C-alpha positions as a Markdown table, in Angstrom:
| # | Residue | x | y | z |
|---|---|---|---|---|
| 1 | Met | -7.6 | -15.6 | 2.4 |
| 2 | Ser | -4.8 | -15.1 | 4.9 |
| 3 | Asn | -5.3 | -13.0 | 8.0 |
| 4 | Arg | -2.9 | -10.3 | 6.8 |
| 5 | His | -4.5 | -10.1 | 3.4 |
| 6 | Leu | -7.9 | -9.6 | 5.0 |
| 7 | Ser | -6.4 | -6.9 | 7.3 |
| 8 | Arg | -5.0 | -5.1 | 4.2 |
| 9 | Thr | -8.4 | -5.4 | 2.6 |
| 10 | Ile | -10.1 | -3.9 | 5.6 |
| 11 | Ala | -7.4 | -1.1 | 5.8 |
| 12 | Met | -7.9 | -0.4 | 2.1 |
| 13 | Gln | -11.7 | -0.3 | 2.4 |
| 14 | Ser | -11.5 | 2.0 | 5.4 |
| 15 | Met | -9.0 | 4.3 | 3.7 |
| 16 | Tyr | -11.2 | 4.4 | 0.6 |
| 17 | Glu | -14.2 | 5.5 | 2.6 |
| 18 | Trp | -12.0 | 8.0 | 4.5 |
| 19 | Asp | -10.5 | 9.4 | 1.3 |
| 20 | Phe | -13.7 | 9.4 | -0.7 |
| 21 | Asn | -15.8 | 11.2 | 2.0 |
| 22 | Asn | -13.0 | 13.5 | 3.2 |
| 23 | Ile | -13.3 | 12.2 | 6.7 |
| 24 | Glu | -10.9 | 13.5 | 9.4 |
| 25 | Ser | -7.9 | 11.2 | 9.8 |
| 26 | Asn | -8.4 | 11.0 | 13.5 |
| 27 | Asp | -11.8 | 9.3 | 12.8 |
| 28 | Leu | -10.1 | 6.6 | 10.6 |
| 29 | Pro | -9.3 | 4.1 | 13.4 |
| 30 | Glu | -13.0 | 4.1 | 14.4 |
| 31 | Leu | -14.0 | 3.7 | 10.8 |
| 32 | Ala | -11.7 | 0.7 | 10.5 |
| 33 | Gln | -13.1 | -0.9 | 13.7 |
| 34 | Arg | -16.6 | -0.5 | 12.3 |
| 35 | Asn | -15.4 | -2.2 | 9.0 |
| 36 | Ile | -13.8 | -5.0 | 10.9 |
| 37 | Lys | -17.1 | -5.5 | 12.8 |
| 38 | Asp | -19.2 | -5.3 | 9.6 |
| 39 | Phe | -17.0 | -7.4 | 7.2 |
| 40 | Ala | -15.2 | -9.8 | 9.6 |
| 41 | Pro | -17.0 | -9.9 | 13.0 |
| 42 | Asp | -15.1 | -12.8 | 14.4 |
| 43 | Phe | -11.7 | -11.7 | 12.9 |
| 44 | Asn | -8.8 | -10.8 | 15.2 |
| 45 | Asp | -5.9 | -9.4 | 13.3 |
| 46 | Asn | -4.0 | -8.3 | 16.5 |
| 47 | Gly | -4.3 | -4.7 | 15.3 |
| 48 | Phe | -2.6 | -5.2 | 11.9 |
| 49 | Ala | -5.2 | -3.2 | 9.9 |
| 50 | Leu | -5.0 | -0.3 | 12.4 |
| 51 | His | -1.2 | -0.5 | 12.3 |
| 52 | Ile | -1.3 | -0.1 | 8.5 |
| 53 | Ile | -3.8 | 2.8 | 8.7 |
| 54 | Lys | -1.8 | 4.6 | 11.4 |
| 55 | Gly | 1.4 | 4.1 | 9.5 |
| 56 | Val | -0.1 | 5.5 | 6.3 |
| 57 | Val | -1.6 | 8.5 | 8.1 |
| 58 | Gly | 1.6 | 9.1 | 10.0 |
| 59 | Asn | 3.6 | 9.2 | 6.7 |
| 60 | Leu | 0.9 | 10.5 | 4.4 |
| 61 | Lys | 2.8 | 13.6 | 3.2 |
| 62 | Glu | 5.9 | 11.6 | 2.2 |
| 63 | Ile | 3.8 | 8.8 | 0.7 |
| 64 | Asn | 1.8 | 11.2 | -1.4 |
| 65 | Gln | 5.0 | 12.9 | -2.6 |
| 66 | Met | 6.3 | 9.5 | -3.6 |
| 67 | Ile | 3.1 | 8.8 | -5.6 |
| 68 | Thr | 3.5 | 12.1 | -7.3 |
| 69 | Lys | 7.2 | 11.4 | -8.1 |
| 70 | Tyr | 6.7 | 7.8 | -9.4 |
| 71 | Ala | 3.5 | 8.4 | -11.3 |
| 72 | Pro | 4.3 | 11.8 | -12.8 |
| 73 | Glu | 1.7 | 11.6 | -15.5 |
| 74 | Trp | -1.1 | 11.1 | -13.0 |
| 75 | Pro | -1.8 | 14.0 | -10.6 |
| 76 | Leu | -2.7 | 12.5 | -7.2 |
| 77 | Asp | -6.3 | 13.7 | -7.4 |
| 78 | Gln | -6.7 | 12.0 | -10.8 |
| 79 | Ile | -5.7 | 8.6 | -9.6 |
| 80 | Thr | -8.7 | 6.5 | -8.7 |
| 81 | Val | -9.5 | 6.4 | -5.0 |
| 82 | Val | -8.9 | 2.6 | -4.9 |
| 83 | Asp | -5.5 | 2.9 | -6.7 |
| 84 | Arg | -4.4 | 5.8 | -4.6 |
| 85 | Asn | -5.1 | 4.0 | -1.4 |
| 86 | Val | -3.6 | 0.7 | -2.5 |
| 87 | Leu | -0.5 | 2.7 | -3.5 |
| 88 | Arg | -0.5 | 4.3 | 0.0 |
| 89 | Ile | -0.6 | 0.9 | 1.7 |
| 90 | Gly | 2.0 | -0.5 | -0.6 |
| 91 | Ile | 4.4 | 2.4 | -0.2 |
| 92 | Tyr | 3.9 | 2.4 | 3.5 |
| 93 | Glu | 4.8 | -1.3 | 3.7 |
| 94 | Leu | 7.6 | -1.0 | 1.2 |
| 95 | Lys | 9.3 | 2.1 | 2.5 |
| 96 | Phe | 8.1 | 2.9 | 6.0 |
| 97 | Ser | 7.4 | -0.4 | 7.8 |
| 98 | Lys | 11.0 | -0.7 | 8.9 |
| 99 | Gly | 11.5 | -4.1 | 7.2 |
| 100 | Glu | 8.4 | -5.7 | 8.9 |
| 101 | Ile | 7.1 | -6.7 | 5.5 |
| 102 | Pro | 9.5 | -8.1 | 2.9 |
| 103 | Pro | 9.5 | -5.8 | -0.2 |
| 104 | Lys | 8.2 | -8.4 | -2.6 |
| 105 | Val | 5.4 | -9.3 | -0.3 |
| 106 | Ala | 4.4 | -5.6 | 0.0 |
| 107 | Ile | 4.4 | -5.3 | -3.8 |
| 108 | Asn | 2.5 | -8.5 | -4.4 |
| 109 | Glu | -0.1 | -7.8 | -1.8 |
| 110 | Ala | -0.7 | -4.3 | -3.2 |
| 111 | Ile | -1.1 | -5.8 | -6.7 |
| 112 | Glu | -3.6 | -8.4 | -5.5 |
| 113 | Leu | -5.7 | -5.6 | -3.8 |
| 114 | Ala | -5.6 | -3.6 | -7.0 |
| 115 | Lys | -6.7 | -6.5 | -9.1 |
| 116 | Thr | -9.5 | -7.3 | -6.7 |
| 117 | Phe | -10.9 | -3.8 | -6.1 |
| 118 | Gly | -9.4 | -1.6 | -8.9 |
| 119 | Gly | -10.0 | -1.3 | -12.6 |
| 120 | Glu | -8.7 | -3.4 | -15.5 |
| 121 | Ser | -5.2 | -1.8 | -15.5 |
| 122 | Ser | -4.9 | -1.2 | -11.8 |
| 123 | Gly | -2.6 | -4.2 | -11.1 |
| 124 | Lys | -0.2 | -3.1 | -13.8 |
| 125 | Phe | -0.2 | 0.5 | -12.6 |
| 126 | Ile | 0.4 | -0.5 | -9.0 |
| 127 | Asn | 3.2 | -2.9 | -10.1 |
| 128 | Gly | 4.9 | -0.2 | -12.2 |
| 129 | Val | 4.9 | 2.4 | -9.4 |
| 130 | Leu | 5.9 | 0.1 | -6.6 |
| 131 | Gly | 8.4 | -1.7 | -8.8 |
| 132 | Ser | 10.1 | 1.7 | -9.6 |
| 133 | Ile | 10.2 | 2.6 | -6.0 |
| 134 | Tyr | 11.7 | -0.7 | -5.1 |
| 135 | Lys | 14.4 | -0.5 | -7.8 |
| 136 | Asp | 15.4 | 2.9 | -6.5 |
| 137 | Met | 15.5 | 1.6 | -3.0 |
| 138 | Ile | 17.9 | -1.2 | -4.2 |
| 139 | Lys | 20.1 | 1.3 | -6.1 |
| 140 | Gly | 20.2 | 3.6 | -3.0 |
| 141 | Gly | 21.0 | 0.7 | -0.7 |
| 142 | Asp | 17.7 | 1.2 | 1.2 |
| 143 | Ala | 16.3 | -2.3 | 0.6 |
| 144 | Pro | 17.4 | -5.8 | 1.2 |
| 145 | Ile | 18.3 | -7.6 | -2.0 |
| 146 | Ser | 16.9 | -11.0 | -2.5 |
| 147 | Glu | 19.1 | -13.8 | -3.9 |
| 148 | Pro | 17.8 | -13.6 | -7.5 |
| 149 | Asp | 18.2 | -9.8 | -7.5 |
| 150 | Ala | 21.7 | -10.1 | -6.1 |
| 151 | Glu | 22.7 | -12.5 | -8.8 |
| 152 | Lys | 21.3 | -10.2 | -11.6 |
| 153 | Lys | 23.2 | -7.2 | -10.1 |
| 154 | Glu | 26.5 | -9.0 | -9.9 |
| 155 | Lys | 26.5 | -10.7 | -13.3 |
| 156 | Pro | 28.3 | -8.6 | -16.0 |
| 157 | Lys | 26.3 | -7.9 | -19.1 |
| 158 | Gly | 27.3 | -9.3 | -22.4 |
């Protein structure tokens, strides 16, 4: 498991506990530090898990609005706690990390978290929501376009 994947796992587990138990968001960094100590005592991620957590909390209102917009048949409180927090991490990395994480890496990492910790259809659900957001980002000029995407966009149909 890569260091960043482990960091995302710890961030997701911390956010799950925070969300499930309705813990104050200012207690979340302490919760994450405890989880790092408990689950990966010799792990040093140079603050990446905390960076994700702070980014999600700092953009929580906008992230939750995006979840509501891109998963309209699922009210936020009816999405499983795992899926909701995996989406929060994925959306933060996709939309708010200022290009630190390539979009396809953000999507793939979120799908892997969902497959590992979510239900049978979590990976497909996460992929659908994040994929729709990414497509809209490309249409709006808000995302870098990879080579294969650029080729598809430029080729005429027919």
